[in-house]
Amino acid sequence: MAAKINEAHDHIAKAEKYLKTSFMKWKPDYDSAASEYSKAAVAFKNAKMLEEAKEAYLQEAEAHTNNKTLFHAAKALEAAGMMLKDMQRIPEAIQYIERASMMYVENGTPDTAALALDRAGKLIESQDLAKAVDLYQKAASVFENEDRLRQAVEMLGKASRLLVRQHKLDEAAVSIQKEKNMYKEIENYPTCFKKTIAQVLVHLHRNDFVAADKCVRESYSLPGFSGSEDCIALEQLLQGYDEQDEDQVHCVCNSPLFKYMDNDYAKLSISLRVPGGGKKKAPASAADAGEGGAGAGEADEDEYAGGLC
């Protein structure tokens, strides 16, 4: 351990020497100094001196910045962030990773910037959902600006789910619509159908039946939607909700199509209630069963023929 600490301090001393100027040396040797700071950071890290390792990475980043090698400066900032993560100082770690992402963009490597933001989002999710949403949305914007729509929509999906988890349903509705538009642009229509289900659940939890119905109507323009199991289920759900039929809504929302969605949407499904408490179909009495019960049964079969319920 002591040997590693001494090694780290030796590298720091060499780095500082490279940065000094003299009559014969007019310009600091930033490249060599950055290399020494990097070696010092690794030695400090191996000695479990994480605060010192973080500072060495920051000094490396500064040397690379002065040398105008922004990609390597960003990498050093990310490494400093990882030291803070290991010290359980997650919000501080996120700040450095965000700074790194801006450097990646400035350097002309936006994909690396977006991936850094994605990593930061995963780090902060357990502590600050709102910040995680912000990071995923920024990552989506970076990918979208590069016409990387498949990667952009993946980031947006993470943001949408976290907005639902926070019960920020107005924002979630906007985010899901943007997802759906992107999936439509890349012609991934089956996923558009699933996003329509998510939209409807969000709108119904917002008590906005008109918006939910509009989402379904607009989806009829998507190839393959009409007559699909998603379409049939949504029509039954909206019918049951509009008619305050608690049994029908419960049946649709507890079908495999809804229960096996992403967890945040599945929770919306099983917690959906019809307005005013709804009504349940009264069970047939013994007399009804004996007197014309068969006819009633046939009527029920006709009503739900081919449906989920």
mmCIF file of C-alpha atoms in Angstrom:
data_model
loop_
_atom_site.group_PDB
_atom_site.id
_atom_site.type_symbol
_atom_site.label_atom_id
_atom_site.label_comp_id
_atom_site.label_asym_id
_atom_site.label_seq_id
_atom_site.Cartn_x
_atom_site.Cartn_y
_atom_site.Cartn_z
ATOM 1 C CA MET A 1 0.000 0.000 0.000
ATOM 2 C CA ALA A 2 2.754 2.448 0.988
ATOM 3 C CA ALA A 3 4.624 1.616 -2.218
ATOM 4 C CA LYS A 4 1.566 2.530 -4.322
ATOM 5 C CA ILE A 5 1.154 5.826 -2.466
ATOM 6 C CA ASN A 6 4.824 6.686 -3.007
ATOM 7 C CA GLU A 7 4.483 5.740 -6.669
ATOM 8 C CA ALA A 8 1.484 8.047 -7.021
ATOM 9 C CA HIS A 9 3.318 10.993 -5.454
ATOM 10 C CA ASP A 10 6.302 10.376 -7.734
ATOM 11 C CA HIS A 11 4.008 10.620 -10.769
ATOM 12 C CA ILE A 12 2.465 13.844 -9.424
ATOM 13 C CA ALA A 13 5.956 15.343 -8.979
ATOM 14 C CA LYS A 14 6.896 14.378 -12.549
ATOM 15 C CA ALA A 15 3.678 15.881 -13.880
ATOM 16 C CA GLU A 16 4.325 19.167 -12.104
ATOM 17 C CA LYS A 17 7.837 19.219 -13.517
ATOM 18 C CA TYR A 18 6.474 18.787 -17.048
ATOM 19 C CA LEU A 19 4.172 21.779 -16.494
ATOM 20 C CA LYS A 20 6.952 24.140 -15.419
ATOM 21 C CA THR A 21 8.456 26.539 -17.928
ATOM 22 C CA SER A 22 11.939 28.011 -18.052
ATOM 23 C CA PHE A 23 14.195 30.171 -20.209
ATOM 24 C CA MET A 24 14.867 27.150 -22.429
ATOM 25 C CA LYS A 25 11.348 25.696 -22.160
ATOM 26 C CA TRP A 26 8.672 28.222 -23.038
ATOM 27 C CA LYS A 27 5.657 25.939 -23.204
ATOM 28 C CA PRO A 28 4.391 23.371 -20.655
ATOM 29 C CA ASP A 29 4.427 19.743 -21.812
ATOM 30 C CA TYR A 30 0.722 19.097 -21.236
ATOM 31 C CA ASP A 31 0.723 15.717 -22.939
ATOM 32 C CA SER A 32 3.462 14.241 -20.705
ATOM 33 C CA ALA A 33 1.900 15.851 -17.604
ATOM 34 C CA ALA A 34 -1.491 14.296 -18.418
ATOM 35 C CA SER A 35 0.140 10.887 -18.744
ATOM 36 C CA GLU A 36 1.785 11.227 -15.323
ATOM 37 C CA TYR A 37 -1.433 12.400 -13.674
ATOM 38 C CA SER A 38 -3.230 9.379 -15.170
ATOM 39 C CA LYS A 39 -0.603 7.013 -13.736
ATOM 40 C CA ALA A 40 -0.864 8.770 -10.358
ATOM 41 C CA ALA A 41 -4.647 8.359 -10.380
ATOM 42 C CA VAL A 42 -4.360 4.618 -11.015
ATOM 43 C CA ALA A 43 -1.794 4.253 -8.205
ATOM 44 C CA PHE A 44 -4.008 6.190 -5.772
ATOM 45 C CA LYS A 45 -6.984 4.077 -6.806
ATOM 46 C CA ASN A 46 -5.048 0.859 -6.172
ATOM 47 C CA ALA A 47 -4.092 2.253 -2.747
ATOM 48 C CA LYS A 48 -7.836 2.839 -2.024
ATOM 49 C CA MET A 49 -7.238 6.602 -1.826
ATOM 50 C CA LEU A 50 -10.249 7.542 -3.933
ATOM 51 C CA GLU A 51 -10.339 11.269 -3.146
ATOM 52 C CA GLU A 52 -6.707 11.621 -4.243
ATOM 53 C CA ALA A 53 -7.417 9.497 -7.335
ATOM 54 C CA LYS A 54 -10.320 11.799 -8.234
ATOM 55 C CA GLU A 55 -8.110 14.892 -7.905
ATOM 56 C CA ALA A 56 -5.419 13.297 -10.078
ATOM 57 C CA TYR A 57 -8.002 12.527 -12.784
ATOM 58 C CA LEU A 58 -9.201 16.149 -12.641
ATOM 59 C CA GLN A 59 -5.630 17.353 -13.075
ATOM 60 C CA GLU A 60 -5.251 14.985 -16.012
ATOM 61 C CA ALA A 61 -8.455 16.413 -17.517
ATOM 62 C CA GLU A 62 -7.143 19.961 -17.126
ATOM 63 C CA ALA A 63 -3.846 19.072 -18.806
ATOM 64 C CA HIS A 64 -5.677 17.437 -21.735
ATOM 65 C CA THR A 65 -7.977 20.471 -22.019
ATOM 66 C CA ASN A 66 -4.992 22.812 -22.179
ATOM 67 C CA ASN A 67 -3.526 20.528 -24.816
ATOM 68 C CA LYS A 68 -6.855 20.712 -26.729
ATOM 69 C CA THR A 69 -7.323 16.936 -26.636
ATOM 70 C CA LEU A 70 -10.947 17.104 -25.534
ATOM 71 C CA PHE A 71 -11.789 13.430 -25.953
ATOM 72 C CA HIS A 72 -9.103 12.402 -23.472
ATOM 73 C CA ALA A 73 -10.095 15.266 -21.150
ATOM 74 C CA ALA A 74 -13.668 13.966 -21.154
ATOM 75 C CA LYS A 75 -12.481 10.427 -20.410
ATOM 76 C CA ALA A 76 -10.530 11.737 -17.406
ATOM 77 C CA LEU A 77 -13.606 13.632 -16.159
ATOM 78 C CA GLU A 78 -15.676 10.455 -16.447
ATOM 79 C CA ALA A 79 -13.006 8.592 -14.474
ATOM 80 C CA ALA A 80 -13.188 11.270 -11.766
ATOM 81 C CA GLY A 81 -16.938 10.753 -11.710
ATOM 82 C CA MET A 82 -16.450 7.027 -11.203
ATOM 83 C CA MET A 83 -14.245 7.717 -8.171
ATOM 84 C CA LEU A 84 -17.062 9.810 -6.702
ATOM 85 C CA LYS A 85 -19.516 7.018 -7.478
ATOM 86 C CA ASP A 86 -17.333 4.582 -5.541
ATOM 87 C CA MET A 87 -17.396 7.075 -2.653
ATOM 88 C CA GLN A 88 -21.229 7.062 -2.853
ATOM 89 C CA ARG A 89 -21.246 10.732 -3.875
ATOM 90 C CA ILE A 90 -23.548 10.145 -6.821
ATOM 91 C CA PRO A 91 -24.859 13.700 -7.468
ATOM 92 C CA GLU A 92 -21.262 15.003 -7.673
ATOM 93 C CA ALA A 93 -20.342 12.107 -9.959
ATOM 94 C CA ILE A 94 -23.199 13.037 -12.290
ATOM 95 C CA GLN A 95 -21.915 16.614 -12.574
ATOM 96 C CA TYR A 96 -18.551 15.417 -13.883
ATOM 97 C CA ILE A 97 -20.129 12.948 -16.292
ATOM 98 C CA GLU A 98 -22.380 15.702 -17.681
ATOM 99 C CA ARG A 99 -19.333 17.931 -18.178
ATOM 100 C CA ALA A 100 -17.648 15.029 -19.960
ATOM 101 C CA SER A 101 -20.647 14.570 -22.260
ATOM 102 C CA MET A 102 -20.494 18.231 -23.307
ATOM 103 C CA MET A 103 -16.799 17.793 -24.122
ATOM 104 C CA TYR A 104 -17.575 14.716 -26.213
ATOM 105 C CA VAL A 105 -20.100 16.740 -28.230
ATOM 106 C CA GLU A 106 -17.610 19.580 -28.655
ATOM 107 C CA ASN A 107 -15.009 17.041 -29.770
ATOM 108 C CA GLY A 108 -17.364 15.697 -32.445
ATOM 109 C CA THR A 109 -18.121 12.337 -30.786
ATOM 110 C CA PRO A 110 -21.823 12.712 -29.885
ATOM 111 C CA ASP A 111 -22.467 8.964 -29.637
ATOM 112 C CA THR A 112 -19.961 8.748 -26.791
ATOM 113 C CA ALA A 113 -21.671 11.748 -25.171
ATOM 114 C CA ALA A 114 -25.087 10.085 -25.317
ATOM 115 C CA LEU A 115 -23.755 6.822 -23.883
ATOM 116 C CA ALA A 116 -22.140 8.757 -21.019
ATOM 117 C CA LEU A 117 -25.485 10.422 -20.266
ATOM 118 C CA ASP A 118 -27.186 7.020 -20.341
ATOM 119 C CA ARG A 119 -24.671 5.675 -17.803
ATOM 120 C CA ALA A 120 -25.239 8.730 -15.621
ATOM 121 C CA GLY A 121 -28.994 8.165 -15.763
ATOM 122 C CA LYS A 122 -28.607 4.599 -14.556
ATOM 123 C CA LEU A 123 -26.379 5.776 -11.683
ATOM 124 C CA ILE A 124 -28.829 8.372 -10.387
ATOM 125 C CA GLU A 125 -32.108 6.454 -10.905
ATOM 126 C CA SER A 126 -32.174 5.028 -7.388
ATOM 127 C CA GLN A 127 -31.698 8.486 -5.832
ATOM 128 C CA ASP A 128 -33.271 11.082 -8.095
ATOM 129 C CA LEU A 129 -35.818 10.005 -10.708
ATOM 130 C CA ALA A 130 -36.303 13.539 -12.016
ATOM 131 C CA LYS A 131 -32.576 13.919 -12.717
ATOM 132 C CA ALA A 132 -32.503 10.513 -14.397
ATOM 133 C CA VAL A 133 -35.344 11.620 -16.697
ATOM 134 C CA ASP A 134 -33.395 14.773 -17.573
ATOM 135 C CA LEU A 135 -30.278 12.751 -18.431
ATOM 136 C CA TYR A 136 -32.181 10.224 -20.577
ATOM 137 C CA GLN A 137 -33.927 13.057 -22.421
ATOM 138 C CA LYS A 138 -30.592 14.758 -23.085
ATOM 139 C CA ALA A 139 -29.175 11.475 -24.382
ATOM 140 C CA ALA A 140 -32.210 11.077 -26.649
ATOM 141 C CA SER A 141 -31.709 14.599 -28.026
ATOM 142 C CA VAL A 142 -28.051 13.899 -28.807
ATOM 143 C CA PHE A 143 -28.937 10.680 -30.656
ATOM 144 C CA GLU A 144 -31.841 12.366 -32.454
ATOM 145 C CA ASN A 145 -29.606 15.184 -33.676
ATOM 146 C CA GLU A 146 -27.414 12.510 -35.251
ATOM 147 C CA ASP A 147 -30.432 10.779 -36.856
ATOM 148 C CA ARG A 148 -29.855 7.766 -34.618
ATOM 149 C CA LEU A 149 -33.576 7.301 -33.998
ATOM 150 C CA ARG A 150 -33.401 3.721 -32.719
ATOM 151 C CA GLN A 151 -31.024 4.768 -29.955
ATOM 152 C CA ALA A 152 -32.945 8.005 -29.336
ATOM 153 C CA VAL A 153 -36.264 6.249 -28.857
ATOM 154 C CA GLU A 154 -34.680 3.769 -26.432
ATOM 155 C CA MET A 155 -33.575 6.696 -24.243
ATOM 156 C CA LEU A 156 -37.015 8.300 -24.530
ATOM 157 C CA GLY A 157 -38.615 5.036 -23.435
ATOM 158 C CA LYS A 158 -36.586 5.088 -20.228
ATOM 159 C CA ALA A 159 -37.652 8.685 -19.589
ATOM 160 C CA SER A 160 -41.332 7.892 -20.235
ATOM 161 C CA ARG A 161 -41.356 4.978 -17.792
ATOM 162 C CA LEU A 162 -39.734 7.071 -15.052
ATOM 163 C CA LEU A 163 -42.247 9.881 -15.618
ATOM 164 C CA VAL A 164 -45.052 7.351 -15.120
ATOM 165 C CA ARG A 165 -43.324 6.075 -11.991
ATOM 166 C CA GLN A 166 -43.339 9.634 -10.620
ATOM 167 C CA HIS A 167 -47.018 10.042 -11.593
ATOM 168 C CA LYS A 168 -46.080 12.940 -13.887
ATOM 169 C CA LEU A 169 -48.694 11.756 -16.329
ATOM 170 C CA ASP A 170 -49.037 14.928 -18.417
ATOM 171 C CA GLU A 171 -45.307 14.834 -19.189
ATOM 172 C CA ALA A 172 -45.448 11.066 -19.720
ATOM 173 C CA ALA A 173 -48.224 11.465 -22.303
ATOM 174 C CA VAL A 174 -46.073 13.906 -24.308
ATOM 175 C CA SER A 175 -43.004 11.656 -24.040
ATOM 176 C CA ILE A 176 -44.864 8.521 -25.155
ATOM 177 C CA GLN A 177 -46.319 10.386 -28.147
ATOM 178 C CA LYS A 178 -42.792 11.361 -29.183
ATOM 179 C CA GLU A 179 -41.723 7.716 -28.845
ATOM 180 C CA LYS A 180 -44.643 6.617 -30.979
ATOM 181 C CA ASN A 181 -43.783 9.168 -33.684
ATOM 182 C CA MET A 182 -40.201 7.892 -33.804
ATOM 183 C CA TYR A 183 -41.255 4.249 -34.014
ATOM 184 C CA LYS A 184 -43.608 5.223 -36.831
ATOM 185 C CA GLU A 185 -40.746 6.989 -38.637
ATOM 186 C CA ILE A 186 -38.565 3.868 -38.488
ATOM 187 C CA GLU A 187 -41.610 1.776 -39.455
ATOM 188 C CA ASN A 188 -41.659 -0.325 -36.299
ATOM 189 C CA TYR A 189 -45.442 -0.560 -36.267
ATOM 190 C CA PRO A 190 -45.931 -3.376 -33.714
ATOM 191 C CA THR A 191 -44.143 -1.246 -31.114
ATOM 192 C CA CYS A 192 -46.388 1.684 -32.099
ATOM 193 C CA PHE A 193 -49.332 -0.523 -31.094
ATOM 194 C CA LYS A 194 -47.789 -1.124 -27.661
ATOM 195 C CA LYS A 195 -47.142 2.602 -27.254
ATOM 196 C CA THR A 196 -50.822 3.224 -28.034
ATOM 197 C CA ILE A 197 -51.760 0.932 -25.133
ATOM 198 C CA ALA A 198 -49.395 2.871 -22.877
ATOM 199 C CA GLN A 199 -50.901 6.160 -24.088
ATOM 200 C CA VAL A 200 -54.440 5.008 -23.395
ATOM 201 C CA LEU A 201 -53.562 3.858 -19.879
ATOM 202 C CA VAL A 202 -51.857 7.172 -19.119
ATOM 203 C CA HIS A 203 -54.744 9.228 -20.486
ATOM 204 C CA LEU A 204 -57.365 7.208 -18.606
ATOM 205 C CA HIS A 205 -55.404 7.702 -15.380
ATOM 206 C CA ARG A 206 -55.473 11.420 -16.260
ATOM 207 C CA ASN A 207 -59.283 11.067 -16.530
ATOM 208 C CA ASP A 208 -59.066 12.162 -20.162
ATOM 209 C CA PHE A 209 -61.214 9.685 -22.075
ATOM 210 C CA VAL A 210 -61.295 11.934 -25.173
ATOM 211 C CA ALA A 211 -57.489 11.904 -25.476
ATOM 212 C CA ALA A 212 -57.395 8.127 -24.957
ATOM 213 C CA ASP A 213 -60.021 7.589 -27.651
ATOM 214 C CA LYS A 214 -58.175 9.941 -30.026
ATOM 215 C CA CYS A 215 -54.963 7.905 -29.657
ATOM 216 C CA VAL A 216 -56.778 4.757 -30.740
ATOM 217 C CA ARG A 217 -58.553 6.485 -33.638
ATOM 218 C CA GLU A 218 -55.249 7.916 -34.912
ATOM 219 C CA SER A 219 -53.632 4.481 -34.699
ATOM 220 C CA TYR A 220 -56.010 3.115 -37.319
ATOM 221 C CA SER A 221 -53.721 4.777 -39.870
ATOM 222 C CA LEU A 222 -50.887 2.456 -38.799
ATOM 223 C CA PRO A 223 -50.485 -0.601 -41.046
ATOM 224 C CA GLY A 224 -51.816 -3.719 -39.321
ATOM 225 C CA PHE A 225 -53.407 -1.986 -36.340
ATOM 226 C CA SER A 226 -57.037 -2.501 -37.357
ATOM 227 C CA GLY A 227 -58.108 -5.987 -36.279
ATOM 228 C CA SER A 228 -54.945 -6.630 -34.255
ATOM 229 C CA GLU A 229 -55.206 -7.968 -30.705
ATOM 230 C CA ASP A 230 -53.990 -4.584 -29.467
ATOM 231 C CA CYS A 231 -56.792 -2.799 -31.327
ATOM 232 C CA ILE A 232 -59.498 -5.205 -30.132
ATOM 233 C CA ALA A 233 -58.337 -4.977 -26.521
ATOM 234 C CA LEU A 234 -58.238 -1.185 -26.597
ATOM 235 C CA GLU A 235 -61.706 -0.961 -28.129
ATOM 236 C CA GLN A 236 -63.048 -3.213 -25.367
ATOM 237 C CA LEU A 237 -61.209 -1.231 -22.701
ATOM 238 C CA LEU A 238 -62.582 2.096 -23.919
ATOM 239 C CA GLN A 239 -66.083 0.661 -24.246
ATOM 240 C CA GLY A 240 -65.978 -0.723 -20.706
ATOM 241 C CA TYR A 241 -64.546 2.514 -19.315
ATOM 242 C CA ASP A 242 -67.127 4.657 -21.130
ATOM 243 C CA GLU A 243 -69.993 2.445 -19.956
ATOM 244 C CA GLN A 244 -68.551 2.236 -16.422
ATOM 245 C CA ASP A 245 -68.422 -1.544 -16.763
ATOM 246 C CA GLU A 246 -65.939 -2.506 -14.064
ATOM 247 C CA ASP A 247 -65.956 -6.189 -15.004
ATOM 248 C CA GLN A 248 -65.016 -5.528 -18.621
ATOM 249 C CA VAL A 249 -62.274 -3.046 -17.717
ATOM 250 C CA HIS A 250 -60.863 -5.447 -15.116
ATOM 251 C CA CYS A 251 -60.927 -8.323 -17.599
ATOM 252 C CA VAL A 252 -59.028 -6.392 -20.292
ATOM 253 C CA CYS A 253 -56.516 -4.841 -17.881
ATOM 254 C CA ASN A 254 -55.691 -8.230 -16.373
ATOM 255 C CA SER A 255 -55.206 -9.946 -19.733
ATOM 256 C CA PRO A 256 -51.654 -11.075 -20.620
ATOM 257 C CA LEU A 257 -51.437 -8.330 -23.262
ATOM 258 C CA PHE A 258 -51.580 -5.711 -20.488
ATOM 259 C CA LYS A 259 -50.076 -7.563 -17.527
ATOM 260 C CA TYR A 260 -46.809 -8.346 -19.311
ATOM 261 C CA MET A 261 -46.054 -4.801 -20.436
ATOM 262 C CA ASP A 262 -43.142 -2.901 -18.877
ATOM 263 C CA ASN A 263 -43.681 -2.905 -15.137
ATOM 264 C CA ASP A 264 -44.593 0.788 -14.817
ATOM 265 C CA TYR A 265 -47.346 0.438 -17.428
ATOM 266 C CA ALA A 266 -48.533 -2.888 -16.005
ATOM 267 C CA LYS A 267 -49.056 -1.126 -12.675
ATOM 268 C CA LEU A 268 -51.186 1.497 -14.412
ATOM 269 C CA SER A 269 -53.199 -1.305 -15.952
ATOM 270 C CA ILE A 270 -54.004 -3.213 -12.772
ATOM 271 C CA SER A 271 -54.764 -0.011 -10.835
ATOM 272 C CA LEU A 272 -57.165 1.433 -13.440
ATOM 273 C CA ARG A 273 -60.665 2.080 -12.103
ATOM 274 C CA VAL A 274 -63.738 3.230 -13.969
ATOM 275 C CA PRO A 275 -65.215 6.625 -13.033
ATOM 276 C CA GLY A 276 -67.757 6.719 -10.240
ATOM 277 C CA GLY A 277 -66.822 3.284 -8.951
ATOM 278 C CA GLY A 278 -68.358 1.547 -11.944
ATOM 279 C CA LYS A 279 -70.879 -1.238 -11.958
ATOM 280 C CA LYS A 280 -70.621 -4.990 -12.030
ATOM 281 C CA LYS A 281 -72.878 -7.384 -13.886
ATOM 282 C CA ALA A 282 -75.287 -9.050 -11.482
ATOM 283 C CA PRO A 283 -74.846 -12.852 -11.379
ATOM 284 C CA ALA A 284 -77.717 -14.827 -12.867
ATOM 285 C CA SER A 285 -80.158 -16.197 -10.269
ATOM 286 C CA ALA A 286 -81.220 -19.839 -10.175
ATOM 287 C CA ALA A 287 -84.662 -18.862 -11.502
ATOM 288 C CA ASP A 288 -83.093 -16.943 -14.364
ATOM 289 C CA ALA A 289 -80.942 -19.949 -15.161
ATOM 290 C CA GLY A 290 -84.029 -22.153 -15.347
ATOM 291 C CA GLU A 291 -86.226 -19.698 -17.210
ATOM 292 C CA GLY A 292 -84.645 -18.603 -20.441
ATOM 293 C CA GLY A 293 -81.135 -18.674 -19.000
ATOM 294 C CA ALA A 294 -79.870 -20.220 -22.170
ATOM 295 C CA GLY A 295 -81.035 -17.237 -24.184
ATOM 296 C CA ALA A 296 -79.234 -14.836 -21.859
ATOM 297 C CA GLY A 297 -76.074 -16.904 -22.141
ATOM 298 C CA GLU A 298 -76.271 -16.774 -25.920
ATOM 299 C CA ALA A 299 -76.637 -13.000 -25.790
ATOM 300 C CA ASP A 300 -73.534 -12.712 -23.613
ATOM 301 C CA GLU A 301 -71.588 -14.919 -25.957
ATOM 302 C CA ASP A 302 -72.623 -12.768 -28.912
ATOM 303 C CA GLU A 303 -71.586 -9.587 -27.098
ATOM 304 C CA TYR A 304 -68.035 -10.753 -26.364
ATOM 305 C CA ALA A 305 -67.534 -13.160 -29.227
ATOM 306 C CA GLY A 306 -63.903 -13.193 -30.247
ATOM 307 C CA GLY A 307 -62.875 -10.768 -27.475
ATOM 308 C CA LEU A 308 -60.452 -10.992 -24.580
ATOM 309 C CA CYS A 309 -63.164 -11.313 -21.962
#
